[in-house]
Amino acid sequence: MKVGIVGLGLIGGSLGLDLRSQGIEVLGVARRDRTCELARIRNVVDAASTNLNFLSPADIIFICTPLTVIAPTVRQLLPYLNSETILTDVGSVKASIVKSCEGLGVSFVGGHPMAGTEERGVEAARRGLFVGTPYVLTPGKTSPSEAVEQVADIARSLGATVYTCSPTVHDRAVSLISHLPLFASAGLIETCMGEAEPDILTLAQQLASSGFRDTSRVGGGNPELGVEIARHNRTQLLRSLYQYRQTLDRAIAQIEGEDWESLERALSGDRAARPLFLS
Ligand code: NAP
């Protein structure tokens, strides 16, 4: 089997490293010559090019570009595909992408590996990124079941656990556990930086430790990805942010009203609920 990857950054590069370690031939396409060169040096691909026609021999192609470029890339690839080629993507938002790629006459299977780091680019690619993580597939009405199964097999070979759901359901669920945390975490960093007293801000920066590291990680990541997520999953993200604002307002009211009992009840509920998301 030959696998093609368009976009050799954190996700595309990590995928290439893992697939090559299984002995699979990986052909890469990147936007810049320098990325192709780095991908070859880092053994992310067997060969790379800046031209999409380079992927015509591939049996399955993973599109790992920023969200905005995914559907245009699928359309640009069309002349170079044969009737058997399977296309899949790794975008963090699914409904808009699946809608744009359905009906193009190709076997397209929407996908989203729930794995990442705060870094970006081919230099950030790492082996084993997907081990023990969920990998969501969001087949559309025109995704052939054999194509879905092939993408699922590859995801499992990376050590991921495969889940299947509709693109819209995916976007609503990930807005809660991935997109909301990004903005909550970014808001935390902004709030700290808003401290007007320079001495207090400096001391806070010196004292920040594991709690701040954990809670600020996703907010301190790739800004382009954050904006793309907000643009492409706007409705669901806003819904989650409004709910979060209500939760913060409730906590503020409890603290202002010195209602320690109900605050403790809420925090006890949070403590009991957390493992349900991290089993
Ligand atoms: P990244 O590290 O910034 O890599 C993006 C890659 O796409 C780079 O190789 C870049 O090429 C290429 N690219 C950028 N603009 C392009 C264009 N106009 N045409 C062709 N290629 C272009 O990003 P990433 O974190 O891997 O994210 C890639 C995808 O994975 C996104 O759709 C994102 O939603 C999804 N995703 C990300 C995460 C995460 O935590 N980061 C998790 C799950 C899914 P150059 O290097 O040449 O600039």
Coordinates of C-alpha atoms and ligand atoms in Angstrom, one line a residue:
M1 CA 0.0 0.0 0.0
K2 CA 1.2 3.5 -0.8
V3 CA -0.1 6.4 1.4
G4 CA -0.1 10.0 0.4
I5 CA 0.0 12.9 2.9
V6 CA -0.8 16.5 2.0
G7 CA 0.4 18.9 4.7
L8 CA 3.5 17.7 6.5
G9 CA 3.1 19.6 9.8
L10 CA 2.5 18.3 13.3
I11 CA -0.3 15.9 12.4
G12 CA 0.7 15.0 8.8
G13 CA 4.4 14.6 9.8
S14 CA 3.5 12.4 12.9
L15 CA 1.3 10.2 10.7
G16 CA 4.2 9.8 8.2
L17 CA 6.6 8.8 10.9
D18 CA 4.3 6.1 12.2
L19 CA 3.3 4.7 8.9
R20 CA 6.9 4.5 7.7
S21 CA 7.8 2.7 10.8
Q22 CA 5.2 0.0 9.7
G23 CA 7.1 -0.3 6.4
I24 CA 4.4 1.6 4.5
E25 CA 5.6 3.8 1.6
V26 CA 4.7 7.4 2.3
L27 CA 4.6 10.1 -0.4
G28 CA 4.2 13.7 0.9
V29 CA 3.1 17.0 -0.5
A30 CA 3.9 20.2 1.2
R31 CA 3.4 23.9 0.3
R32 CA 7.1 24.9 0.6
D33 CA 10.3 23.2 -0.7
R34 CA 11.9 23.7 2.7
T35 CA 9.1 21.6 4.3
C36 CA 9.6 18.8 1.7
E37 CA 13.4 18.9 2.5
L38 CA 12.9 18.8 6.2
A39 CA 10.3 16.0 5.9
R40 CA 12.9 13.9 4.0
I41 CA 15.7 14.7 6.5
R42 CA 13.4 13.7 9.4
N43 CA 12.3 10.5 7.6
V44 CA 8.6 11.6 7.7
V45 CA 8.2 10.6 4.1
D46 CA 9.9 8.4 1.5
A47 CA 9.7 11.2 -1.0
A48 CA 8.0 14.6 -1.2
S49 CA 7.0 17.3 -3.6
T50 CA 5.2 20.6 -3.8
N51 CA 3.0 19.2 -6.6
L52 CA -0.3 17.3 -5.9
N53 CA 0.2 15.2 -9.0
F54 CA 3.0 13.5 -7.1
L55 CA 0.3 11.6 -5.2
S56 CA -1.3 9.9 -8.2
P57 CA 0.2 6.5 -7.3
A58 CA -1.2 6.7 -3.7
D59 CA -4.0 4.2 -2.6
I60 CA -5.1 6.4 0.2
I61 CA -4.4 10.1 0.8
F62 CA -4.6 11.9 4.2
I63 CA -5.2 15.6 3.9
C64 CA -3.5 17.3 6.9
T65 CA -3.5 21.0 5.9
P66 CA -5.2 23.8 7.8
L67 CA -9.0 23.5 7.8
T68 CA -9.6 26.2 5.2
V69 CA -7.4 24.4 2.7
I70 CA -8.9 20.9 3.0
A71 CA -11.9 21.1 0.7
P72 CA -9.9 23.1 -2.0
T73 CA -7.1 20.5 -1.8
V74 CA -9.6 17.6 -2.4
R75 CA -10.9 19.5 -5.5
Q76 CA -7.4 20.1 -6.8
L77 CA -6.5 16.4 -6.3
L78 CA -9.4 15.2 -8.4
P79 CA -7.5 15.0 -11.8
Y80 CA -4.8 12.8 -10.2
L81 CA -7.0 10.2 -8.6
N82 CA -8.1 6.8 -9.9
S83 CA -11.5 5.3 -9.1
E84 CA -10.1 3.3 -6.2
T85 CA -8.3 6.1 -4.4
I86 CA -9.5 6.8 -0.9
L87 CA -9.3 10.4 0.5
T88 CA -9.5 11.3 4.2
D89 CA -8.7 14.3 6.3
V90 CA -7.6 15.1 9.8
G91 CA -9.4 18.4 10.3
S92 CA -10.6 19.4 13.8
V93 CA -14.1 20.4 12.5
K94 CA -16.1 18.1 10.3
A95 CA -19.6 19.3 9.2
S96 CA -18.4 22.0 6.8
I97 CA -15.6 19.8 5.3
V98 CA -17.7 16.7 4.8
K99 CA -20.5 18.8 3.2
S100 CA -17.9 20.4 0.7
C101 CA -16.3 17.0 -0.2
E102 CA -19.5 15.0 -0.5
G103 CA -20.8 14.7 -4.1
L104 CA -17.3 15.3 -5.7
G105 CA -17.4 11.7 -6.9
V106 CA -14.5 10.5 -4.7
S107 CA -14.4 8.1 -1.8
F108 CA -14.0 10.7 1.0
V109 CA -14.1 9.8 4.7
G110 CA -13.9 12.6 7.2
G111 CA -11.6 11.9 10.2
H112 CA -10.2 13.6 13.3
P113 CA -7.4 12.2 15.4
M114 CA -7.9 13.5 19.0
A115 CA -4.2 14.0 19.5
G116 CA -1.8 17.0 19.3
T117 CA 0.6 19.2 21.1
E118 CA 1.0 23.0 21.3
E119 CA 3.6 22.9 18.6
R120 CA 3.3 23.1 14.8
G121 CA 5.2 22.3 11.7
V122 CA 7.2 19.3 10.5
E123 CA 9.8 19.9 13.3
A124 CA 7.1 19.1 15.8
A125 CA 6.2 15.7 14.2
R126 CA 6.7 12.8 16.6
R127 CA 6.4 9.0 16.6
G128 CA 3.5 7.5 18.6
L129 CA 1.4 10.7 18.8
F130 CA -1.8 8.8 18.3
V131 CA -1.2 5.9 20.7
G132 CA -4.0 5.5 23.2
T133 CA -6.0 8.4 21.7
P134 CA -9.5 8.5 20.1
Y135 CA -9.7 8.8 16.3
V136 CA -13.1 9.9 15.1
L137 CA -14.5 9.0 11.7
T138 CA -17.4 11.0 10.3
P139 CA -18.5 9.2 7.1
G140 CA -20.9 11.2 4.9
K141 CA -23.8 9.8 2.9
T142 CA -21.5 9.0 0.0
S143 CA -18.6 7.4 1.9
P144 CA -18.2 3.7 0.8
S145 CA -18.2 1.4 3.8
E146 CA -15.0 -0.4 2.6
A147 CA -13.2 3.0 2.5
V148 CA -14.4 3.8 6.1
E149 CA -13.1 0.4 7.2
Q150 CA -9.7 1.0 5.5
V151 CA -9.2 4.3 7.2
A152 CA -10.3 2.8 10.5
D153 CA -7.7 0.0 10.1
I154 CA -5.0 2.5 9.6
A155 CA -6.1 4.5 12.6
R156 CA -6.1 1.4 14.7
S157 CA -2.6 0.5 13.4
L158 CA -1.4 3.8 14.9
G159 CA -2.6 2.7 18.3
A160 CA -5.8 4.8 18.3
T161 CA -9.3 3.8 19.3
V162 CA -11.8 4.4 16.5
Y163 CA -15.2 6.1 17.0
T164 CA -17.7 6.8 14.3
C165 CA -20.4 9.4 14.4
S166 CA -22.1 12.0 12.1
P167 CA -20.1 15.2 11.3
T168 CA -22.6 17.4 13.1
V169 CA -22.6 15.3 16.3
H170 CA -18.8 15.3 16.2
D171 CA -18.7 19.1 16.0
R172 CA -21.0 19.5 19.0
A173 CA -19.1 17.0 21.1
V174 CA -15.6 18.3 20.4
S175 CA -16.8 21.9 20.9
L176 CA -17.2 20.8 24.6
I177 CA -14.1 18.8 25.2
S178 CA -11.6 20.4 22.8
H179 CA -12.7 23.8 21.4
L180 CA -14.1 25.2 24.6
P181 CA -11.0 24.2 26.6
L182 CA -8.8 26.0 24.0
F183 CA -10.7 29.3 24.6
A184 CA -11.1 28.8 28.3
S185 CA -7.3 28.2 28.5
A186 CA -6.5 31.2 26.3
G187 CA -8.8 33.3 28.4
L188 CA -6.8 32.3 31.5
I189 CA -3.5 33.4 30.0
E190 CA -5.1 36.7 28.9
T191 CA -6.6 37.3 32.3
C192 CA -3.3 36.8 34.0
M193 CA -1.5 39.2 31.5
G194 CA -4.2 41.8 32.3
E195 CA -2.8 42.2 35.8
A196 CA -2.1 46.0 36.0
E197 CA 0.5 45.9 38.8
P198 CA 3.9 45.0 37.2
D199 CA 5.3 43.5 40.5
I200 CA 2.3 41.2 40.9
L201 CA 2.5 40.1 37.3
T202 CA 6.2 39.3 37.6
L203 CA 5.7 37.4 40.8
A204 CA 2.8 35.5 39.3
Q205 CA 5.0 34.5 36.4
Q206 CA 7.7 33.3 38.7
L207 CA 5.3 31.3 40.9
A208 CA 3.3 29.6 38.0
S209 CA 3.9 25.9 38.3
S210 CA 2.1 22.6 37.4
G211 CA -1.4 23.9 37.7
F212 CA -0.8 26.8 35.3
R213 CA 1.2 24.5 33.0
D214 CA -1.8 22.1 32.7
T215 CA -4.5 24.7 32.4
S216 CA -2.7 27.0 29.9
R217 CA -1.3 24.4 27.5
V218 CA -4.0 24.3 24.9
G219 CA -4.6 28.1 25.0
G220 CA -0.9 28.8 24.4
G221 CA -0.8 26.7 21.2
N222 CA -1.1 27.4 17.4
P223 CA -3.1 30.7 17.0
E224 CA -4.0 29.9 13.4
L225 CA -5.6 26.6 14.5
G226 CA -7.7 28.4 17.2
V227 CA -9.0 31.0 14.7
E228 CA -9.8 28.2 12.1
I229 CA -11.7 26.2 14.8
A230 CA -13.7 29.3 15.8
R231 CA -14.6 30.1 12.1
H232 CA -15.5 26.5 11.1
N233 CA -17.3 25.5 14.3
R234 CA -18.7 28.9 15.2
T235 CA -22.2 27.9 16.2
Q236 CA -21.2 24.9 18.4
L237 CA -18.3 26.8 20.0
L238 CA -20.5 29.8 20.8
R239 CA -23.1 27.4 22.4
S240 CA -20.3 25.9 24.6
L241 CA -18.9 29.3 25.5
Y242 CA -22.3 30.6 26.5
Q243 CA -22.8 27.6 28.8
Y244 CA -19.3 28.1 30.2
R245 CA -20.1 31.8 30.9
Q246 CA -23.2 30.7 32.8
T247 CA -21.1 28.3 34.9
L248 CA -18.6 31.1 35.7
D249 CA -21.5 33.5 36.6
R250 CA -22.9 30.8 39.0
A251 CA -19.5 30.4 40.7
I252 CA -19.2 34.2 41.0
A253 CA -22.6 34.4 42.5
Q254 CA -21.8 31.6 45.0
I255 CA -18.6 33.3 46.1
E256 CA -20.1 36.8 46.2
G257 CA -23.0 35.4 48.3
E258 CA -20.6 33.4 50.5
D259 CA -22.7 30.3 49.6
W260 CA -19.9 27.9 50.5
E261 CA -22.2 24.9 50.7
S262 CA -23.5 25.1 47.2
L263 CA -20.0 25.9 45.9
E264 CA -18.7 22.7 47.6
R265 CA -21.6 20.7 46.1
A266 CA -20.7 22.0 42.6
L267 CA -17.0 21.3 43.1
S268 CA -17.7 17.8 44.4
G269 CA -19.8 17.2 41.3
D270 CA -16.9 18.3 39.2
R271 CA -14.5 16.0 41.0
A272 CA -16.8 13.1 40.5
A273 CA -17.4 14.0 36.8
R274 CA -13.8 14.5 35.6
P275 CA -12.9 10.7 35.4
L276 CA -15.9 10.2 33.2
F277 CA -14.1 12.2 30.5
L278 CA -10.6 10.7 31.1
S279 CA -11.2 6.9 31.4
Ligands
NAP1 P1 0.7 22.5 11.2 O1 1.7 21.8 12.1 O2 0.7 24.0 11.1 O3 0.9 21.9 9.7 C1 0.1 22.3 8.6 C2 0.8 21.9 7.3 O4 -0.1 22.3 6.2 C3 2.1 22.4 7.1 O5 3.0 21.4 6.6 C4 1.9 23.5 6.0 O6 3.0 23.6 5.1 C5 0.7 23.0 5.3 N1 0.0 24.1 4.7 C6 -0.4 25.3 5.3 N2 -1.1 26.0 4.4 C7 -1.2 25.3 3.3 C8 -1.7 25.6 2.0 N3 -2.3 26.8 1.8 N4 -1.6 24.6 1.1 C9 -1.0 23.5 1.3 N5 -0.4 23.2 2.5 C10 -0.5 24.1 3.5 O7 -0.8 22.1 11.6 P2 -1.3 20.8 12.3 O8 -1.4 21.1 13.7 O9 -0.6 19.6 11.8 O10 -2.9 20.8 11.8 C11 -3.2 20.2 10.5 C12 -4.6 19.8 10.5 O11 -4.8 18.8 11.6 C13 -5.6 20.9 10.7 O12 -6.7 20.7 9.8 C14 -6.1 20.7 12.2 O13 -7.4 21.1 12.3 C15 -5.9 19.2 12.4 N6 -5.6 18.8 13.8 C16 -4.7 19.5 14.5 C17 -4.5 19.0 15.8 C18 -3.5 19.8 16.7 O14 -3.6 19.6 17.9 N7 -2.6 20.5 16.2 C19 -5.2 17.9 16.3 C20 -6.0 17.2 15.5 C21 -6.3 17.7 14.2 P3 4.3 24.4 5.4 O15 5.0 23.7 6.5 O16 5.1 24.3 4.1 O17 4.0 25.8 5.8

